[in-house]
Amino acid sequence: MGELLLHNAPFLLAGLRATLALAGWSALVGTLLAIPVALLRYLDVPVLGRVCAFYIWFIRGTPLLVVLLLAYFALPALFGYRTTAASAALVGFIVFLAAYAAQDMLTGLQSVPRGLIEGAAALGLTRFQVIRLVVAPLGARIALPALFGQYVRMFKYTSVASALGATELTGSVLLVNGRVFQPLPLLGIAALVYLVVCLAISLAGRWLHQRLAPDFAPATPEG
Amino acid sequence: MGYHFDWAPIWQHRDQIASGLLVTIALSIAGLLGALLIGLVVGTAGASRRRPARVAAVLYVEGVRNVPLLLHIYLWFLGFSALQLPAFLCAAFGLSIYSGAYAAELIRTGLASVPAQQSEAASALGLKRWTTLRFVIYPQALRAIAPSLASLASQLIKDSSLASVVAVGELAYEAGAVDADTFRTFEVYATITLLYLLLVTVSSHLILRLAPPATPGRRHG
């Protein structure tokens, strides 16, 4: 076990780094992408709001693996470009996460009490100011636990990139296993790493939620 | 765009795609039944008054759901390869154990949402512990969590696509096979995407219809 780790540590650590980068970038870009999508849906902007609704419905009804396969095989075939497993996975994850994050943000925005919005309007705030100063900050706080739930899910789901042949943590473990065939210790190590990082993300989410929104009920993340 | 669409090869391989769809449905049903069974046991333990039972439930839920489903499937396929389990079973076990953790959390919150007076009233009427659970507590808990169970089921259907990594001939796996046969890459993946969308939409409607009504005594549909 020790020898197994010692000999393969650099390779497995590179896999872990790739996993962290994949999850980190998709969480960051996906969240940024989700903000306009959620707002367009919330404001029910003609045409664009509908497009966003379709996007959310489409992604949420399609398995992640299929989204990745579309990004890796189907779209390059359709539009005639070349891509790599790692970049197709990144694009797939961003598009995937943004849909779920947008839905969570939308739910957050929609649960801001009507009375607050009417009160703000009565005070003479413009529609844009109401969104910027009242609805968005409150909605974001309400959506925070659900968003961190998505980050945890995202982190676990990065393992699916190995099905495209990307050498993130799971992919590296499978490659090492193909050489040494010691599946139990290798899978055990990977499981432990995923477990620790997922719990860390959950804790960070709970901490942030308590800091930003102490008045709301404590977070119960849906991992 | 310059892509020449040709759907005829997809239609010629319809049997293969249909068999993939059937395996996806079978795998989802097997996974859902296993998940509900595990969820019922672990969720009941989680809502128990006994502390050891609650601790065991938390350990199961957190230990299982923070590890990727893919690793759960590989654990049965590679880790316990000495058992020589068929790939379908490995995937079904992985799906059941993983989704079972989510089902357990749902059932635990469902049980907690039933007011304590319900079981007090039941015991005042002389009902035994098991009878109370079976006829008073579980039905009400189930009603409370029916919508969440529907989304658990559609999540499970989507997750069943990961069985393709251990060569279970479900929809995603057959799509790869048809693609390799025909090179109609876009057409075949577009087809299975539509099939998954259809499957997820239909099954969540079905579960919500089958579930007991939200208000007791009133049946819809």
PDB file of N, CA and C in Angstrom, chain A residues 57-66 69-70 73-75 77-80 100 152-153 155-157 159-160 162-163 170 174 177 181 183-184 187 190-191 194-195 198-199 202 221-223, chain B residues 1-3 5 62-71 74-76 78-81 98 102 105-106 155 157-159 161-162 164-165 172 179 185-186 189-190 192-194 196-197 200-201:
ATOM      1  N   TRP A  57     -34.262  23.523 -18.776  1.00  0.00           N
ATOM      2  CA  TRP A  57     -35.033  22.276 -18.870  1.00  0.00           C
ATOM      3  C   TRP A  57     -34.226  21.204 -19.605  1.00  0.00           C
ATOM      4  N   PHE A  58     -33.586  21.597 -20.696  1.00  0.00           N
ATOM      5  CA  PHE A  58     -32.839  20.656 -21.522  1.00  0.00           C
ATOM      6  C   PHE A  58     -31.691  20.016 -20.736  1.00  0.00           C
ATOM      7  N   ILE A  59     -30.867  20.837 -20.096  1.00  0.00           N
ATOM      8  CA  ILE A  59     -29.713  20.311 -19.377  1.00  0.00           C
ATOM      9  C   ILE A  59     -30.144  19.484 -18.177  1.00  0.00           C
ATOM     10  N   ARG A  60     -31.188  19.950 -17.470  1.00  0.00           N
ATOM     11  CA  ARG A  60     -31.610  19.223 -16.278  1.00  0.00           C
ATOM     12  C   ARG A  60     -32.279  17.904 -16.619  1.00  0.00           C
ATOM     13  N   GLY A  61     -32.676  17.733 -17.878  1.00  0.00           N
ATOM     14  CA  GLY A  61     -33.276  16.472 -18.266  1.00  0.00           C
ATOM     15  C   GLY A  61     -32.304  15.536 -18.965  1.00  0.00           C
ATOM     16  N   THR A  62     -31.049  15.958 -19.118  1.00  0.00           N
ATOM     17  CA  THR A  62     -30.059  15.166 -19.849  1.00  0.00           C
ATOM     18  C   THR A  62     -28.977  14.703 -18.881  1.00  0.00           C
ATOM     19  N   PRO A  63     -28.578  13.426 -18.951  1.00  0.00           N
ATOM     20  CA  PRO A  63     -27.512  12.958 -18.050  1.00  0.00           C
ATOM     21  C   PRO A  63     -26.202  13.714 -18.317  1.00  0.00           C
ATOM     22  N   LEU A  64     -25.419  13.915 -17.249  1.00  0.00           N
ATOM     23  CA  LEU A  64     -24.136  14.597 -17.408  1.00  0.00           C
ATOM     24  C   LEU A  64     -23.276  13.903 -18.452  1.00  0.00           C
ATOM     25  N   LEU A  65     -23.240  12.555 -18.396  1.00  0.00           N
ATOM     26  CA  LEU A  65     -22.406  11.825 -19.353  1.00  0.00           C
ATOM     27  C   LEU A  65     -22.793  12.175 -20.791  1.00  0.00           C
ATOM     28  N   VAL A  66     -24.105  12.299 -21.037  1.00  0.00           N
ATOM     29  CA  VAL A  66     -24.566  12.612 -22.390  1.00  0.00           C
ATOM     30  C   VAL A  66     -24.181  14.047 -22.762  1.00  0.00           C
ATOM     31  N   LEU A  69     -20.679  13.782 -23.730  1.00  0.00           N
ATOM     32  CA  LEU A  69     -20.534  13.121 -25.035  1.00  0.00           C
ATOM     33  C   LEU A  69     -20.926  14.072 -26.159  1.00  0.00           C
ATOM     34  N   LEU A  70     -21.961  14.880 -25.915  1.00  0.00           N
ATOM     35  CA  LEU A  70     -22.352  15.883 -26.912  1.00  0.00           C
ATOM     36  C   LEU A  70     -21.205  16.867 -27.126  1.00  0.00           C
ATOM     37  N   PHE A  73     -18.103  14.626 -28.761  1.00  0.00           N
ATOM     38  CA  PHE A  73     -18.270  13.985 -30.072  1.00  0.00           C
ATOM     39  C   PHE A  73     -19.247  14.715 -30.982  1.00  0.00           C
ATOM     40  N   ALA A  74     -20.482  14.960 -30.469  1.00  0.00           N
ATOM     41  CA  ALA A  74     -21.564  15.385 -31.368  1.00  0.00           C
ATOM     42  C   ALA A  74     -21.352  16.799 -31.894  1.00  0.00           C
ATOM     43  N   LEU A  75     -21.062  17.761 -31.008  1.00  0.00           N
ATOM     44  CA  LEU A  75     -20.914  19.142 -31.477  1.00  0.00           C
ATOM     45  C   LEU A  75     -19.697  19.323 -32.378  1.00  0.00           C
ATOM     46  N   ALA A  77     -18.495  17.154 -34.354  1.00  0.00           N
ATOM     47  CA  ALA A  77     -18.872  16.552 -35.641  1.00  0.00           C
ATOM     48  C   ALA A  77     -19.775  17.500 -36.413  1.00  0.00           C
ATOM     49  N   LEU A  78     -20.716  18.124 -35.684  1.00  0.00           N
ATOM     50  CA  LEU A  78     -21.697  18.996 -36.335  1.00  0.00           C
ATOM     51  C   LEU A  78     -21.035  20.244 -36.901  1.00  0.00           C
ATOM     52  N   PHE A  79     -20.168  20.861 -36.109  1.00  0.00           N
ATOM     53  CA  PHE A  79     -19.602  22.146 -36.518  1.00  0.00           C
ATOM     54  C   PHE A  79     -18.203  21.999 -37.103  1.00  0.00           C
ATOM     55  N   GLY A  80     -17.691  20.769 -37.149  1.00  0.00           N
ATOM     56  CA  GLY A  80     -16.416  20.523 -37.803  1.00  0.00           C
ATOM     57  C   GLY A  80     -15.228  21.166 -37.121  1.00  0.00           C
ATOM     58  N   TYR A 100     -28.064  24.152 -13.566  1.00  0.00           N
ATOM     59  CA  TYR A 100     -28.532  23.847 -12.214  1.00  0.00           C
ATOM     60  C   TYR A 100     -28.398  25.064 -11.295  1.00  0.00           C
ATOM     61  N   VAL A 152     -20.727  20.679  -4.547  1.00  0.00           N
ATOM     62  CA  VAL A 152     -20.349  19.346  -4.057  1.00  0.00           C
ATOM     63  C   VAL A 152     -20.641  18.304  -5.135  1.00  0.00           C
ATOM     64  N   ARG A 153     -21.834  18.393  -5.720  1.00  0.00           N
ATOM     65  CA  ARG A 153     -22.235  17.455  -6.760  1.00  0.00           C
ATOM     66  C   ARG A 153     -21.288  17.543  -7.953  1.00  0.00           C
ATOM     67  N   PHE A 155     -18.202  18.531  -7.926  1.00  0.00           N
ATOM     68  CA  PHE A 155     -16.898  17.963  -7.612  1.00  0.00           C
ATOM     69  C   PHE A 155     -16.922  16.443  -7.796  1.00  0.00           C
ATOM     70  N   LYS A 156     -17.990  15.807  -7.306  1.00  0.00           N
ATOM     71  CA  LYS A 156     -18.082  14.359  -7.485  1.00  0.00           C
ATOM     72  C   LYS A 156     -18.181  14.000  -8.961  1.00  0.00           C
ATOM     73  N   TYR A 157     -18.975  14.798  -9.683  1.00  0.00           N
ATOM     74  CA  TYR A 157     -19.237  14.503 -11.089  1.00  0.00           C
ATOM     75  C   TYR A 157     -18.011  14.689 -11.984  1.00  0.00           C
ATOM     76  N   SER A 159     -15.521  13.169 -11.838  1.00  0.00           N
ATOM     77  CA  SER A 159     -15.020  11.818 -12.094  1.00  0.00           C
ATOM     78  C   SER A 159     -15.511  11.290 -13.442  1.00  0.00           C
ATOM     79  N   VAL A 160     -16.665  11.789 -13.903  1.00  0.00           N
ATOM     80  CA  VAL A 160     -17.231  11.296 -15.161  1.00  0.00           C
ATOM     81  C   VAL A 160     -16.347  11.688 -16.351  1.00  0.00           C
ATOM     82  N   SER A 162     -13.463  11.036 -16.690  1.00  0.00           N
ATOM     83  CA  SER A 162     -12.600   9.893 -16.998  1.00  0.00           C
ATOM     84  C   SER A 162     -13.208   9.036 -18.107  1.00  0.00           C
ATOM     85  N   ALA A 163     -14.546   9.090 -18.260  1.00  0.00           N
ATOM     86  CA  ALA A 163     -15.192   8.307 -19.319  1.00  0.00           C
ATOM     87  C   ALA A 163     -14.830   8.844 -20.703  1.00  0.00           C
ATOM     88  N   THR A 170      -9.992  10.242 -10.995  1.00  0.00           N
ATOM     89  CA  THR A 170     -10.514   8.904 -11.293  1.00  0.00           C
ATOM     90  C   THR A 170      -9.805   8.293 -12.504  1.00  0.00           C
ATOM     91  N   LEU A 174      -7.624   4.845 -12.544  1.00  0.00           N
ATOM     92  CA  LEU A 174      -7.917   3.731 -13.449  1.00  0.00           C
ATOM     93  C   LEU A 174      -6.674   3.352 -14.248  1.00  0.00           C
ATOM     94  N   ASN A 177      -4.299   1.599 -11.959  1.00  0.00           N
ATOM     95  CA  ASN A 177      -4.855   0.277 -11.701  1.00  0.00           C
ATOM     96  C   ASN A 177      -4.629  -0.654 -12.894  1.00  0.00           C
ATOM     97  N   PHE A 181      -2.919  -3.348 -11.081  1.00  0.00           N
ATOM     98  CA  PHE A 181      -4.106  -4.045 -10.606  1.00  0.00           C
ATOM     99  C   PHE A 181      -4.166  -4.220  -9.096  1.00  0.00           C
ATOM    100  N   PRO A 183      -7.061  -2.686  -7.290  1.00  0.00           N
ATOM    101  CA  PRO A 183      -8.215  -1.774  -7.331  1.00  0.00           C
ATOM    102  C   PRO A 183      -8.670  -1.288  -5.956  1.00  0.00           C
ATOM    103  N   LEU A 184      -8.688  -2.184  -4.948  1.00  0.00           N
ATOM    104  CA  LEU A 184      -9.272  -1.760  -3.672  1.00  0.00           C
ATOM    105  C   LEU A 184      -8.522  -0.609  -3.018  1.00  0.00           C
ATOM    106  N   LEU A 187      -8.982   2.611  -5.354  1.00  0.00           N
ATOM    107  CA  LEU A 187     -10.322   3.202  -5.285  1.00  0.00           C
ATOM    108  C   LEU A 187     -10.581   3.781  -3.897  1.00  0.00           C
ATOM    109  N   ALA A 190      -8.919   7.176  -3.660  1.00  0.00           N
ATOM    110  CA  ALA A 190      -9.694   8.167  -4.419  1.00  0.00           C
ATOM    111  C   ALA A 190     -10.976   8.530  -3.664  1.00  0.00           C
ATOM    112  N   ALA A 191     -11.667   7.499  -3.151  1.00  0.00           N
ATOM    113  CA  ALA A 191     -12.916   7.761  -2.424  1.00  0.00           C
ATOM    114  C   ALA A 191     -12.669   8.687  -1.252  1.00  0.00           C
ATOM    115  N   TYR A 194     -12.148  12.291  -2.446  1.00  0.00           N
ATOM    116  CA  TYR A 194     -13.426  12.919  -2.812  1.00  0.00           C
ATOM    117  C   TYR A 194     -14.224  13.262  -1.549  1.00  0.00           C
ATOM    118  N   LEU A 195     -14.246  12.318  -0.606  1.00  0.00           N
ATOM    119  CA  LEU A 195     -15.006  12.510   0.633  1.00  0.00           C
ATOM    120  C   LEU A 195     -14.526  13.752   1.372  1.00  0.00           C
ATOM    121  N   CYS A 198     -15.318  16.994  -0.598  1.00  0.00           N
ATOM    122  CA  CYS A 198     -16.758  17.284  -0.574  1.00  0.00           C
ATOM    123  C   CYS A 198     -17.190  17.821   0.780  1.00  0.00           C
ATOM    124  N   LEU A 199     -16.690  17.184   1.852  1.00  0.00           N
ATOM    125  CA  LEU A 199     -17.054  17.664   3.189  1.00  0.00           C
ATOM    126  C   LEU A 199     -16.516  19.078   3.400  1.00  0.00           C
ATOM    127  N   SER A 202     -18.809  21.476   1.657  1.00  0.00           N
ATOM    128  CA  SER A 202     -20.041  21.622   2.437  1.00  0.00           C
ATOM    129  C   SER A 202     -19.820  22.548   3.625  1.00  0.00           C
ATOM    130  N   PRO A 221     -27.353  21.363   3.331  1.00  0.00           N
ATOM    131  CA  PRO A 221     -26.947  21.133   1.933  1.00  0.00           C
ATOM    132  C   PRO A 221     -27.415  19.775   1.436  1.00  0.00           C
ATOM    133  N   GLU A 222     -27.915  19.775   0.199  1.00  0.00           N
ATOM    134  CA  GLU A 222     -28.318  18.532  -0.465  1.00  0.00           C
ATOM    135  C   GLU A 222     -27.175  18.080  -1.340  1.00  0.00           C
ATOM    136  N   GLY A 223     -26.157  17.403  -0.761  1.00  0.00           N
ATOM    137  CA  GLY A 223     -24.898  17.093  -1.460  1.00  0.00           C
ATOM    138  C   GLY A 223     -25.048  16.674  -2.862  1.00  0.00           C
TER     139      GLY A 223
ATOM    140  N   MET B   1     -21.960  25.572 -41.852  1.00  0.00           N
ATOM    141  CA  MET B   1     -21.952  24.409 -40.977  1.00  0.00           C
ATOM    142  C   MET B   1     -21.511  23.175 -41.768  1.00  0.00           C
ATOM    143  N   GLY B   2     -21.999  23.029 -42.975  1.00  0.00           N
ATOM    144  CA  GLY B   2     -21.491  22.002 -43.863  1.00  0.00           C
ATOM    145  C   GLY B   2     -21.636  20.574 -43.380  1.00  0.00           C
ATOM    146  N   TYR B   3     -22.507  20.320 -42.415  1.00  0.00           N
ATOM    147  CA  TYR B   3     -22.689  18.950 -41.941  1.00  0.00           C
ATOM    148  C   TYR B   3     -23.825  18.325 -42.709  1.00  0.00           C
ATOM    149  N   PHE B   5     -26.655  15.892 -42.797  1.00  0.00           N
ATOM    150  CA  PHE B   5     -27.455  15.072 -41.886  1.00  0.00           C
ATOM    151  C   PHE B   5     -27.910  13.800 -42.588  1.00  0.00           C
ATOM    152  N   GLU B  62     -23.373  10.253   4.881  1.00  0.00           N
ATOM    153  CA  GLU B  62     -22.254  11.137   4.534  1.00  0.00           C
ATOM    154  C   GLU B  62     -21.129  10.359   3.850  1.00  0.00           C
ATOM    155  N   GLY B  63     -20.894   9.136   4.314  1.00  0.00           N
ATOM    156  CA  GLY B  63     -19.814   8.342   3.739  1.00  0.00           C
ATOM    157  C   GLY B  63     -20.107   7.943   2.298  1.00  0.00           C
ATOM    158  N   VAL B  64     -21.380   7.706   1.995  1.00  0.00           N
ATOM    159  CA  VAL B  64     -21.730   7.207   0.669  1.00  0.00           C
ATOM    160  C   VAL B  64     -21.949   8.339  -0.323  1.00  0.00           C
ATOM    161  N   ARG B  65     -22.645   9.398   0.110  1.00  0.00           N
ATOM    162  CA  ARG B  65     -23.035  10.377  -0.901  1.00  0.00           C
ATOM    163  C   ARG B  65     -21.927  11.378  -1.198  1.00  0.00           C
ATOM    164  N   ASN B  66     -20.836  11.339  -0.447  1.00  0.00           N
ATOM    165  CA  ASN B  66     -19.714  12.221  -0.768  1.00  0.00           C
ATOM    166  C   ASN B  66     -18.656  11.541  -1.624  1.00  0.00           C
ATOM    167  N   VAL B  67     -18.965  10.331  -2.057  1.00  0.00           N
ATOM    168  CA  VAL B  67     -18.056   9.609  -2.964  1.00  0.00           C
ATOM    169  C   VAL B  67     -18.778   9.495  -4.314  1.00  0.00           C
ATOM    170  N   PRO B  68     -18.095   9.806  -5.421  1.00  0.00           N
ATOM    171  CA  PRO B  68     -18.776   9.790  -6.724  1.00  0.00           C
ATOM    172  C   PRO B  68     -19.412   8.437  -7.044  1.00  0.00           C
ATOM    173  N   LEU B  69     -20.564   8.491  -7.699  1.00  0.00           N
ATOM    174  CA  LEU B  69     -21.257   7.273  -8.122  1.00  0.00           C
ATOM    175  C   LEU B  69     -20.343   6.375  -8.963  1.00  0.00           C
ATOM    176  N   LEU B  70     -19.530   7.015  -9.805  1.00  0.00           N
ATOM    177  CA  LEU B  70     -18.632   6.255 -10.665  1.00  0.00           C
ATOM    178  C   LEU B  70     -17.731   5.332  -9.837  1.00  0.00           C
ATOM    179  N   LEU B  71     -17.226   5.846  -8.704  1.00  0.00           N
ATOM    180  CA  LEU B  71     -16.363   5.019  -7.853  1.00  0.00           C
ATOM    181  C   LEU B  71     -17.160   3.883  -7.215  1.00  0.00           C
ATOM    182  N   TYR B  74     -17.339   1.298  -9.920  1.00  0.00           N
ATOM    183  CA  TYR B  74     -16.029   0.653 -10.097  1.00  0.00           C
ATOM    184  C   TYR B  74     -15.674  -0.229  -8.899  1.00  0.00           C
ATOM    185  N   LEU B  75     -16.136   0.173  -7.698  1.00  0.00           N
ATOM    186  CA  LEU B  75     -15.845  -0.632  -6.513  1.00  0.00           C
ATOM    187  C   LEU B  75     -16.374  -2.052  -6.706  1.00  0.00           C
ATOM    188  N   TRP B  76     -17.611  -2.168  -7.212  1.00  0.00           N
ATOM    189  CA  TRP B  76     -18.187  -3.503  -7.413  1.00  0.00           C
ATOM    190  C   TRP B  76     -17.565  -4.190  -8.619  1.00  0.00           C
ATOM    191  N   LEU B  78     -14.459  -3.443 -10.283  1.00  0.00           N
ATOM    192  CA  LEU B  78     -13.012  -3.684 -10.196  1.00  0.00           C
ATOM    193  C   LEU B  78     -12.602  -4.136  -8.799  1.00  0.00           C
ATOM    194  N   GLY B  79     -13.088  -3.399  -7.786  1.00  0.00           N
ATOM    195  CA  GLY B  79     -12.651  -3.661  -6.412  1.00  0.00           C
ATOM    196  C   GLY B  79     -12.995  -5.066  -5.979  1.00  0.00           C
ATOM    197  N   PHE B  80     -14.253  -5.463  -6.230  1.00  0.00           N
ATOM    198  CA  PHE B  80     -14.691  -6.806  -5.862  1.00  0.00           C
ATOM    199  C   PHE B  80     -14.754  -7.697  -7.098  1.00  0.00           C
ATOM    200  N   SER B  81     -13.742  -7.528  -7.973  1.00  0.00           N
ATOM    201  CA  SER B  81     -13.789  -8.282  -9.226  1.00  0.00           C
ATOM    202  C   SER B  81     -13.688  -9.783  -8.964  1.00  0.00           C
ATOM    203  N   TYR B  98     -25.627   4.294  -3.721  1.00  0.00           N
ATOM    204  CA  TYR B  98     -25.415   5.735  -3.813  1.00  0.00           C
ATOM    205  C   TYR B  98     -26.732   6.491  -3.654  1.00  0.00           C
ATOM    206  N   TYR B 102     -29.293   9.234  -0.632  1.00  0.00           N
ATOM    207  CA  TYR B 102     -30.184  10.378  -0.866  1.00  0.00           C
ATOM    208  C   TYR B 102     -31.609  10.034  -0.426  1.00  0.00           C
ATOM    209  N   GLU B 105     -31.988  10.280   3.322  1.00  0.00           N
ATOM    210  CA  GLU B 105     -32.152  11.654   3.804  1.00  0.00           C
ATOM    211  C   GLU B 105     -33.581  12.130   3.581  1.00  0.00           C
ATOM    212  N   LEU B 106     -34.129  11.801   2.401  1.00  0.00           N
ATOM    213  CA  LEU B 106     -35.517  12.204   2.106  1.00  0.00           C
ATOM    214  C   LEU B 106     -36.480  11.576   3.100  1.00  0.00           C
ATOM    215  N   GLN B 155     -33.188  11.775 -11.318  1.00  0.00           N
ATOM    216  CA  GLN B 155     -31.734  11.819 -11.143  1.00  0.00           C
ATOM    217  C   GLN B 155     -31.135  10.427 -11.369  1.00  0.00           C
ATOM    218  N   ILE B 157     -32.372   7.925 -13.132  1.00  0.00           N
ATOM    219  CA  ILE B 157     -32.415   7.536 -14.547  1.00  0.00           C
ATOM    220  C   ILE B 157     -31.219   8.146 -15.281  1.00  0.00           C
ATOM    221  N   LYS B 158     -30.967   9.433 -15.018  1.00  0.00           N
ATOM    222  CA  LYS B 158     -29.849  10.093 -15.683  1.00  0.00           C
ATOM    223  C   LYS B 158     -28.520   9.454 -15.261  1.00  0.00           C
ATOM    224  N   ASP B 159     -28.396   9.175 -13.946  1.00  0.00           N
ATOM    225  CA  ASP B 159     -27.150   8.592 -13.449  1.00  0.00           C
ATOM    226  C   ASP B 159     -26.912   7.186 -13.977  1.00  0.00           C
ATOM    227  N   SER B 161     -26.784   6.279 -16.777  1.00  0.00           N
ATOM    228  CA  SER B 161     -25.928   6.330 -17.964  1.00  0.00           C
ATOM    229  C   SER B 161     -24.478   5.999 -17.616  1.00  0.00           C
ATOM    230  N   LEU B 162     -24.097   6.170 -16.330  1.00  0.00           N
ATOM    231  CA  LEU B 162     -22.711   5.886 -15.945  1.00  0.00           C
ATOM    232  C   LEU B 162     -22.405   4.390 -15.994  1.00  0.00           C
ATOM    233  N   SER B 164     -22.519   2.715 -18.435  1.00  0.00           N
ATOM    234  CA  SER B 164     -21.837   2.442 -19.699  1.00  0.00           C
ATOM    235  C   SER B 164     -20.335   2.268 -19.504  1.00  0.00           C
ATOM    236  N   VAL B 165     -19.764   2.821 -18.418  1.00  0.00           N
ATOM    237  CA  VAL B 165     -18.309   2.694 -18.235  1.00  0.00           C
ATOM    238  C   VAL B 165     -17.902   1.263 -17.920  1.00  0.00           C
ATOM    239  N   ALA B 172     -26.597   4.973 -23.288  1.00  0.00           N
ATOM    240  CA  ALA B 172     -25.372   5.705 -23.622  1.00  0.00           C
ATOM    241  C   ALA B 172     -24.341   4.770 -24.251  1.00  0.00           C
ATOM    242  N   ASP B 179     -22.645   4.693 -32.968  1.00  0.00           N
ATOM    243  CA  ASP B 179     -21.748   5.717 -33.532  1.00  0.00           C
ATOM    244  C   ASP B 179     -20.546   5.058 -34.204  1.00  0.00           C
ATOM    245  N   THR B 185     -22.319  10.578 -35.831  1.00  0.00           N
ATOM    246  CA  THR B 185     -22.078  10.974 -34.447  1.00  0.00           C
ATOM    247  C   THR B 185     -23.161  11.897 -33.910  1.00  0.00           C
ATOM    248  N   PHE B 186     -23.416  12.986 -34.645  1.00  0.00           N
ATOM    249  CA  PHE B 186     -24.376  13.953 -34.113  1.00  0.00           C
ATOM    250  C   PHE B 186     -25.757  13.325 -33.982  1.00  0.00           C
ATOM    251  N   TYR B 189     -26.191  10.815 -30.961  1.00  0.00           N
ATOM    252  CA  TYR B 189     -26.222  11.420 -29.618  1.00  0.00           C
ATOM    253  C   TYR B 189     -27.434  12.327 -29.452  1.00  0.00           C
ATOM    254  N   ALA B 190     -27.872  12.978 -30.546  1.00  0.00           N
ATOM    255  CA  ALA B 190     -29.101  13.775 -30.463  1.00  0.00           C
ATOM    256  C   ALA B 190     -30.286  12.865 -30.151  1.00  0.00           C
ATOM    257  N   ILE B 192     -30.323   9.904 -28.531  1.00  0.00           N
ATOM    258  CA  ILE B 192     -30.418   9.404 -27.148  1.00  0.00           C
ATOM    259  C   ILE B 192     -30.683  10.552 -26.175  1.00  0.00           C
ATOM    260  N   THR B 193     -30.230  11.773 -26.510  1.00  0.00           N
ATOM    261  CA  THR B 193     -30.556  12.908 -25.642  1.00  0.00           C
ATOM    262  C   THR B 193     -32.069  13.079 -25.558  1.00  0.00           C
ATOM    263  N   LEU B 194     -32.738  13.020 -26.721  1.00  0.00           N
ATOM    264  CA  LEU B 194     -34.196  13.139 -26.739  1.00  0.00           C
ATOM    265  C   LEU B 194     -34.841  12.007 -25.946  1.00  0.00           C
ATOM    266  N   TYR B 196     -33.586  10.348 -23.402  1.00  0.00           N
ATOM    267  CA  TYR B 196     -33.427  10.604 -21.965  1.00  0.00           C
ATOM    268  C   TYR B 196     -34.397  11.683 -21.495  1.00  0.00           C
ATOM    269  N   LEU B 197     -34.527  12.764 -22.270  1.00  0.00           N
ATOM    270  CA  LEU B 197     -35.452  13.835 -21.899  1.00  0.00           C
ATOM    271  C   LEU B 197     -36.870  13.284 -21.763  1.00  0.00           C
ATOM    272  N   VAL B 200     -37.120  10.944 -18.623  1.00  0.00           N
ATOM    273  CA  VAL B 200     -37.119  11.691 -17.364  1.00  0.00           C
ATOM    274  C   VAL B 200     -38.454  12.403 -17.171  1.00  0.00           C
ATOM    275  N   THR B 201     -38.946  13.042 -18.248  1.00  0.00           N
ATOM    276  CA  THR B 201     -40.200  13.785 -18.137  1.00  0.00           C
ATOM    277  C   THR B 201     -41.359  12.846 -17.832  1.00  0.00           C
TER     278      THR B 201
END
